[in-house]
Each structure stands twice: as structure tokens, then as C-alpha cells.
Amino acid sequence: MEILKKKDYFRNLADDADRIGNDMVLLKGRAFWESSDEPYMVDTTTAIFLTRGTAVLQINMIEREIVAPSMVILMEGMVVRHLRRSHDSAFDALVISRRLTDSILSEGNVSVQLRSLIHQDAVFPISGHEIVLRTFNYLLKVLVRMQDNPYRVEALKHMTLTLFCGFALSRLKTDQDKALSRKDEVAQKFLALVRDNFEQERSVAWYADLMCLTPKYLSQVVKDVTGKPALDWIDEFTIVESKTLLKSTDLTVDQIATKLNFLSSSLFGKYFKRVTGMSPREYRMSLK
């Protein structure tokens, strides 16, 4: 999904008082949230602190409803779409560059474990720990604005690592006590395989064979866990990428069909219309 747009939150979104160069920026919800029908690829580490209300995000194609108080950690490579939020929602966002993220995680020697936990589930409910979140937000703002303090970056690194580890690694014990069911494991593996292979393979049978399962069993398990059968997920990944290419590039329909491994633009057009109700050209025209 390299063609997906990436958001640059370090460009003209916060006053100097709320940022540290191009390494860290604090954003109010209204500056961070932009409802859109199009997903984007995360190119930084973003921590969203939802303190009131609800919000719905699509993270790696899976829709998640987040209920306050919660923390959401988005990391490089995740595909995200902002869907909706309640009128009473309130949240702040902390955006950290890839460079500073690598430095923070190397401090505690927990990089692989922490990244894995976050990619498994980016949402961390923090009910009962609201005071921790409020205190962290307050100290974060104070430190960011202490521009004359030569140690503020180091202090922020340790604060952020402590917060991430405090909530993410504490979930590890819960996850170990409540191991994923066989169905959950199958669904997670399937979605990861589709994410990596949908441009070349769109047959449920191909994924089922790779996982040593029957297509019927795989589709039913995926539906039981996610609410949608396997083929719908393959279509979802393909159409999201198709729409992104149609909207964000000058590639012709023929070129897009070739990129997505369709035998012809005609077959691509029929596929696109079957799933979306309009042809690729009609979709592109609707954007003007």
C-alpha cells in the first residue's frame, strides 16, 4: 500500500510552544481529526488520548469504536481512516517522529515486544487510570514549553516510554492469561496475509490453502470473528487501494488494472462496479 497518502502533522499544525522541531508535536483534537472516506498510512507514532465521548477509527481495515477514557497508539505502517466521533468527544494527540520513536524504544530495550503488542491491538482502555492520563498530559505540555531546558527531550522520551510500557506491557499479562482463541488466531493471520498479498491474490481458496484450511471453514471463521466473510475482506483491501490510486495518482485505469494484477481493464472495471456500484471512471469523475 505504498501509494497511500501519509499525513505530515509537523507542518503548520501547532505553535512553536507545542512542538519540538520535527520530532514531537502536541495537537488538540480539532487539529488532529479529519473525517475522511480515504485512509492514510501512518508515518509516525501517534498517541491519541480520548478523555470524553467516543470515536470510531478504522485501523488496518478493522473498524474500532473507542470509548473514553482510552489511549490509542498508532505506529508506522498502520493504515488508518477517521470515521466519526461523538459531539461531546474530547481528546489530544501526541505525534512523535520515526527518529525519536526509535530512540525512545531503544532506551528500554522493549522495541520488538512493544511494537508487536501495539500492532496486535492499538486501543488501550484506561478506565480507573484517568488521573494518570490527566497528569501525563499536563506534564507533557509543561515540558514541551520549557524551551530553555536542555534536558526536556530526554525527559519527554522517558515519560513517553513509561506511559507506553505502563499500559501496553501491562496488557501482556492479561493477554497471556486470556490466550487468543483458535478462531481469533485464524482471523488475524488471514487479515495479515491479505494485507501483504491482495494485489496478487484475491481468491479465498489461495489463502485457505496457504493456511491449510478449507475455503468454507476459513470464510466462516473470519465472519464469526470480524462480522464479514473472507471474500469481503479481500474486496475491501482491493477497493481501498483502487480508490486511492484513482484519487491520488494520474495512472490510467489500464495502468491501475495492471498494477493490481487484473488480466484486463475490462475485468478490473467489472470487479470495481460489482463492489462499489460504479465504474472506475465514474468514481474518478465523482471526485471532481
Short mmCIF file of C-alpha atoms in Angstrom, two decimals:
data_model
loop_
_atom_site.label_atom_id
_atom_site.label_comp_id
_atom_site.label_asym_id
_atom_site.label_seq_id
_atom_site.Cartn_x
_atom_site.Cartn_y
_atom_site.Cartn_z
CA MET A 1 0.00 0.00 0.00
CA GLU A 2 2.85 2.38 -0.62
CA ILE A 3 0.60 4.67 -2.67
CA LEU A 4 -1.49 5.57 0.39
CA LYS A 5 -1.12 9.15 1.49
CA LYS A 6 0.86 9.95 4.60
CA LYS A 7 -0.09 12.77 6.94
CA ASP A 8 2.50 15.35 7.94
CA TYR A 9 1.41 16.66 11.33
CA PHE A 10 4.62 18.65 11.72
CA ARG A 11 3.65 21.12 9.01
CA ASN A 12 1.72 24.21 10.12
CA LEU A 13 -0.44 22.49 12.69
CA ALA A 14 0.92 23.68 16.02
CA ASP A 15 2.55 26.75 17.50
CA ASP A 16 6.24 26.54 18.34
CA ALA A 17 5.25 26.30 22.02
CA ASP A 18 3.54 22.96 21.36
CA ARG A 19 6.25 21.25 19.41
CA ILE A 20 9.88 20.27 19.48
CA GLY A 21 11.11 20.83 15.95
CA ASN A 22 10.09 17.96 13.70
CA ASP A 23 10.33 15.36 16.45
CA MET A 24 7.29 15.91 18.64
CA VAL A 25 4.07 17.88 18.40
CA LEU A 26 1.02 18.17 20.64
CA LEU A 27 -2.32 18.58 18.91
CA LYS A 28 -5.82 19.35 20.07
CA GLY A 29 -8.50 17.05 18.72
CA ARG A 30 -9.79 19.54 16.16
CA ALA A 31 -6.30 19.86 14.65
CA PHE A 32 -5.77 16.10 14.55
CA TRP A 33 -9.17 14.76 13.48
CA GLU A 34 -10.24 14.92 9.89
CA SER A 35 -13.13 12.66 8.95
CA SER A 36 -12.49 11.16 5.53
CA ASP A 37 -13.62 8.40 3.23
CA GLU A 38 -9.98 7.80 2.35
CA PRO A 39 -7.44 6.03 4.57
CA TYR A 40 -3.87 7.15 5.13
CA MET A 41 -0.70 5.36 6.13
CA VAL A 42 0.81 6.28 9.48
CA ASP A 43 4.39 7.52 9.11
CA THR A 44 4.98 8.48 12.73
CA THR A 45 3.95 7.31 16.19
CA THR A 46 0.70 8.93 17.27
CA ALA A 47 -0.82 8.57 20.71
CA ILE A 48 -4.46 9.66 20.93
CA PHE A 49 -5.78 10.36 24.43
CA LEU A 50 -9.59 10.19 24.37
CA THR A 51 -10.83 11.75 27.60
CA ARG A 52 -14.55 12.14 26.80
CA GLY A 53 -17.10 10.68 24.42
CA THR A 54 -16.49 8.12 21.70
CA ALA A 55 -14.67 7.90 18.38
CA VAL A 56 -14.62 5.36 15.58
CA LEU A 57 -11.41 4.61 13.70
CA GLN A 58 -10.66 2.05 11.05
CA ILE A 59 -7.25 0.58 11.87
CA ASN A 60 -5.73 -1.81 9.33
CA MET A 61 -9.20 -2.19 7.77
CA ILE A 62 -10.90 -3.14 11.05
CA GLU A 63 -13.44 -0.70 12.46
CA ARG A 64 -12.92 0.07 16.14
CA GLU A 65 -15.19 2.04 18.44
CA ILE A 66 -13.15 3.74 21.16
CA VAL A 67 -14.84 4.73 24.38
CA ALA A 68 -13.30 7.25 26.77
CA PRO A 69 -11.12 7.05 28.70
CA SER A 70 -8.80 5.29 26.25
CA MET A 71 -5.42 5.64 24.63
CA VAL A 72 -4.83 4.68 21.00
CA ILE A 73 -1.27 4.20 19.76
CA LEU A 74 -0.78 4.29 16.00
CA MET A 75 2.60 3.28 14.63
CA GLU A 76 4.44 3.41 11.32
CA GLY A 77 2.88 1.25 8.63
CA MET A 78 -0.64 1.13 10.03
CA VAL A 79 -3.45 2.08 7.65
CA VAL A 80 -5.97 4.37 9.37
CA ARG A 81 -9.22 6.10 8.50
CA HIS A 82 -11.05 8.58 10.72
CA LEU A 83 -14.72 7.65 10.55
CA ARG A 84 -16.72 9.57 13.15
CA ARG A 85 -16.73 10.87 16.70
CA SER A 86 -19.42 11.90 19.15
CA HIS A 87 -20.28 15.58 19.55
CA ASP A 88 -19.09 15.54 23.15
CA SER A 89 -15.76 13.87 22.37
CA ALA A 90 -12.56 15.42 23.71
CA PHE A 91 -9.06 14.25 23.01
CA ASP A 92 -5.47 15.31 22.50
CA ALA A 93 -2.87 13.73 20.24
CA LEU A 94 0.86 13.35 20.66
CA VAL A 95 2.79 12.86 17.40
CA ILE A 96 6.35 11.57 17.56
CA SER A 97 8.71 11.29 14.60
CA ARG A 98 10.10 7.95 13.50
CA ARG A 99 13.57 9.04 14.57
CA LEU A 100 12.50 9.93 18.10
CA THR A 101 10.30 6.82 18.33
CA ASP A 102 13.30 4.60 17.59
CA SER A 103 15.31 6.46 20.22
CA ILE A 104 12.54 6.15 22.83
CA LEU A 105 12.02 2.43 22.31
CA SER A 106 15.74 1.67 22.32
CA GLU A 107 16.01 3.22 25.78
CA GLY A 108 14.00 0.46 27.40
CA ASN A 109 15.10 -2.48 25.22
CA VAL A 110 11.43 -3.32 24.62
CA SER A 111 11.12 -2.28 21.00
CA VAL A 112 10.10 -5.60 19.45
CA GLN A 113 7.71 -6.59 22.24
CA LEU A 114 6.05 -3.19 22.45
CA ARG A 115 5.67 -2.78 18.71
CA SER A 116 4.17 -6.26 18.46
CA LEU A 117 1.62 -5.56 21.20
CA ILE A 118 0.57 -2.27 19.63
CA HIS A 119 0.21 -3.77 16.16
CA GLN A 120 -1.91 -6.59 17.60
CA ASP A 121 -4.30 -4.10 19.20
CA ALA A 122 -3.76 -0.34 19.10
CA VAL A 123 -6.54 0.51 21.58
CA PHE A 124 -5.81 0.64 25.32
CA PRO A 125 -8.79 1.31 27.64
CA ILE A 126 -7.59 3.15 30.75
CA SER A 127 -10.68 3.12 32.93
CA GLY A 128 -9.65 3.70 36.52
CA HIS A 129 -6.44 5.45 35.48
CA GLU A 130 -7.88 8.80 34.34
CA ILE A 131 -5.69 10.70 36.81
CA VAL A 132 -2.61 9.20 35.18
CA LEU A 133 -3.71 10.45 31.77
CA ARG A 134 -4.56 13.94 33.01
CA THR A 135 -1.24 14.21 34.87
CA PHE A 136 0.70 12.95 31.86
CA ASN A 137 -0.97 15.48 29.56
CA TYR A 138 -0.26 18.31 31.98
CA LEU A 139 3.41 17.39 32.47
CA LEU A 140 3.83 16.84 28.74
CA LYS A 141 2.63 20.34 27.92
CA VAL A 142 4.79 21.86 30.63
CA LEU A 143 7.91 20.08 29.41
CA VAL A 144 7.34 20.84 25.74
CA ARG A 145 7.01 24.53 26.57
CA MET A 146 10.20 24.62 28.67
CA GLN A 147 12.24 25.68 25.68
CA ASP A 148 15.23 26.74 27.76
CA ASN A 149 15.51 23.37 29.47
CA PRO A 150 18.37 21.41 27.81
CA TYR A 151 17.02 18.13 29.19
CA ARG A 152 13.41 18.40 28.01
CA VAL A 153 13.83 15.95 25.12
CA GLU A 154 15.37 13.32 27.37
CA ALA A 155 12.65 13.88 29.97
CA LEU A 156 9.93 13.55 27.33
CA LYS A 157 11.48 10.36 25.98
CA HIS A 158 11.41 8.70 29.38
CA MET A 159 7.89 9.96 30.12
CA THR A 160 6.57 8.58 26.86
CA LEU A 161 8.30 5.23 27.30
CA THR A 162 6.88 4.96 30.80
CA LEU A 163 3.36 5.68 29.56
CA PHE A 164 3.52 3.25 26.65
CA CYS A 165 5.03 0.48 28.73
CA GLY A 166 2.72 1.12 31.65
CA PHE A 167 -0.39 0.44 29.60
CA ALA A 168 0.86 -1.73 26.72
CA LEU A 169 3.05 -4.15 28.63
CA SER A 170 0.57 -4.42 31.47
CA ARG A 171 -1.84 -5.85 28.90
CA LEU A 172 0.66 -8.59 28.10
CA LYS A 173 -0.21 -10.39 31.35
CA THR A 174 -3.90 -10.14 30.53
CA ASP A 175 -3.30 -11.39 27.01
CA GLN A 176 -1.27 -14.30 28.32
CA ASP A 177 -3.99 -15.20 30.81
CA LYS A 178 -6.63 -14.89 28.08
CA ALA A 179 -4.94 -16.51 25.12
CA LEU A 180 -6.34 -15.89 21.68
CA SER A 181 -8.87 -18.47 20.65
CA ARG A 182 -8.15 -20.59 17.62
CA LYS A 183 -10.69 -18.57 15.62
CA ASP A 184 -9.06 -15.26 16.61
CA GLU A 185 -5.67 -16.57 15.52
CA VAL A 186 -7.03 -17.72 12.16
CA ALA A 187 -8.75 -14.37 11.50
CA GLN A 188 -5.66 -12.34 12.47
CA LYS A 189 -3.39 -14.44 10.29
CA PHE A 190 -5.80 -14.21 7.37
CA LEU A 191 -6.04 -10.40 7.55
CA ALA A 192 -2.25 -10.09 7.75
CA LEU A 193 -1.85 -12.34 4.70
CA VAL A 194 -4.45 -10.39 2.73
CA ARG A 195 -2.77 -7.10 3.63
CA ASP A 196 0.51 -8.42 2.17
CA ASN A 197 -0.84 -10.25 -0.88
CA PHE A 198 -4.15 -8.75 -2.05
CA GLU A 199 -2.58 -7.10 -5.10
CA GLN A 200 -1.65 -10.52 -6.44
CA GLU A 201 -4.10 -12.95 -4.87
CA ARG A 202 -7.85 -12.43 -4.47
CA SER A 203 -9.04 -16.00 -4.11
CA VAL A 204 -10.25 -17.28 -0.74
CA ALA A 205 -9.03 -20.70 -1.84
CA TRP A 206 -5.45 -19.38 -2.21
CA TYR A 207 -5.39 -18.07 1.37
CA ALA A 208 -7.11 -21.17 2.71
CA ASP A 209 -4.55 -23.42 1.02
CA LEU A 210 -1.71 -21.34 2.46
CA MET A 211 -3.22 -21.73 5.93
CA CYS A 212 -4.01 -25.45 5.43
CA LEU A 213 -7.75 -24.85 5.83
CA THR A 214 -10.78 -25.34 3.61
CA PRO A 215 -12.16 -22.17 1.98
CA LYS A 216 -15.55 -22.75 3.60
CA TYR A 217 -14.08 -23.06 7.09
CA LEU A 218 -11.81 -20.03 6.64
CA SER A 219 -14.64 -17.82 5.41
CA GLN A 220 -16.94 -18.84 8.25
CA VAL A 221 -14.28 -18.31 10.92
CA VAL A 222 -13.39 -14.87 9.57
CA LYS A 223 -17.09 -13.96 9.53
CA ASP A 224 -17.59 -15.21 13.09
CA VAL A 225 -14.69 -13.09 14.37
CA THR A 226 -14.96 -9.93 12.25
CA GLY A 227 -18.57 -9.89 11.08
CA LYS A 228 -17.58 -10.14 7.42
CA PRO A 229 -16.67 -13.23 5.35
CA ALA A 230 -13.18 -13.69 3.93
CA LEU A 231 -14.03 -12.59 0.38
CA ASP A 232 -15.48 -9.29 1.63
CA TRP A 233 -12.17 -8.50 3.33
CA ILE A 234 -10.22 -9.26 0.15
CA ASP A 235 -12.58 -6.94 -1.74
CA GLU A 236 -12.18 -4.27 0.98
CA PHE A 237 -8.40 -4.17 0.69
CA THR A 238 -8.55 -4.17 -3.10
CA ILE A 239 -11.16 -1.42 -3.38
CA VAL A 240 -9.44 0.82 -0.83
CA GLU A 241 -6.23 0.59 -2.85
CA SER A 242 -8.12 1.05 -6.13
CA LYS A 243 -9.85 4.20 -4.87
CA THR A 244 -6.57 5.58 -3.58
CA LEU A 245 -4.90 5.05 -6.95
CA LEU A 246 -7.83 6.61 -8.78
CA LYS A 247 -7.95 9.59 -6.47
CA SER A 248 -4.29 10.28 -5.72
CA THR A 249 -2.43 9.37 -8.93
CA ASP A 250 -2.56 10.11 -12.63
CA LEU A 251 -2.39 6.42 -13.51
CA THR A 252 -4.85 5.37 -16.19
CA VAL A 253 -7.48 2.74 -15.46
CA ASP A 254 -5.45 0.33 -17.62
CA GLN A 255 -2.32 1.00 -15.57
CA ILE A 256 -4.19 0.55 -12.31
CA ALA A 257 -5.65 -2.73 -13.55
CA THR A 258 -2.15 -3.93 -14.38
CA LYS A 259 -0.76 -2.80 -11.02
CA LEU A 260 -3.50 -4.74 -9.22
CA ASN A 261 -2.86 -7.84 -11.35
CA PHE A 262 -6.15 -7.88 -13.27
CA LEU A 263 -5.92 -9.57 -16.67
CA SER A 264 -7.57 -6.59 -18.35
CA SER A 265 -9.02 -3.17 -17.58
CA SER A 266 -12.42 -4.61 -18.51
CA LEU A 267 -12.21 -7.23 -15.75
CA PHE A 268 -10.99 -4.60 -13.31
CA GLY A 269 -13.94 -2.34 -14.27
CA LYS A 270 -16.47 -5.13 -13.76
CA TYR A 271 -14.92 -6.01 -10.39
CA PHE A 272 -14.88 -2.39 -9.23
CA LYS A 273 -18.50 -1.84 -10.29
CA ARG A 274 -19.67 -5.07 -8.64
CA VAL A 275 -18.24 -3.96 -5.29
CA THR A 276 -18.86 -0.19 -5.41
CA GLY A 277 -21.81 0.22 -7.77
CA MET A 278 -19.90 2.48 -10.16
CA SER A 279 -17.14 2.10 -12.73
CA PRO A 280 -13.57 3.28 -12.02
CA ARG A 281 -14.02 6.20 -14.42
CA GLU A 282 -17.33 7.17 -12.81
CA TYR A 283 -15.65 7.11 -9.40
CA ARG A 284 -12.79 9.30 -10.64
CA MET A 285 -15.24 11.74 -12.21
CA SER A 286 -17.24 11.92 -8.96
CA LEU A 287 -14.18 13.32 -7.21
CA LYS A 288 -14.02 16.41 -9.42
#
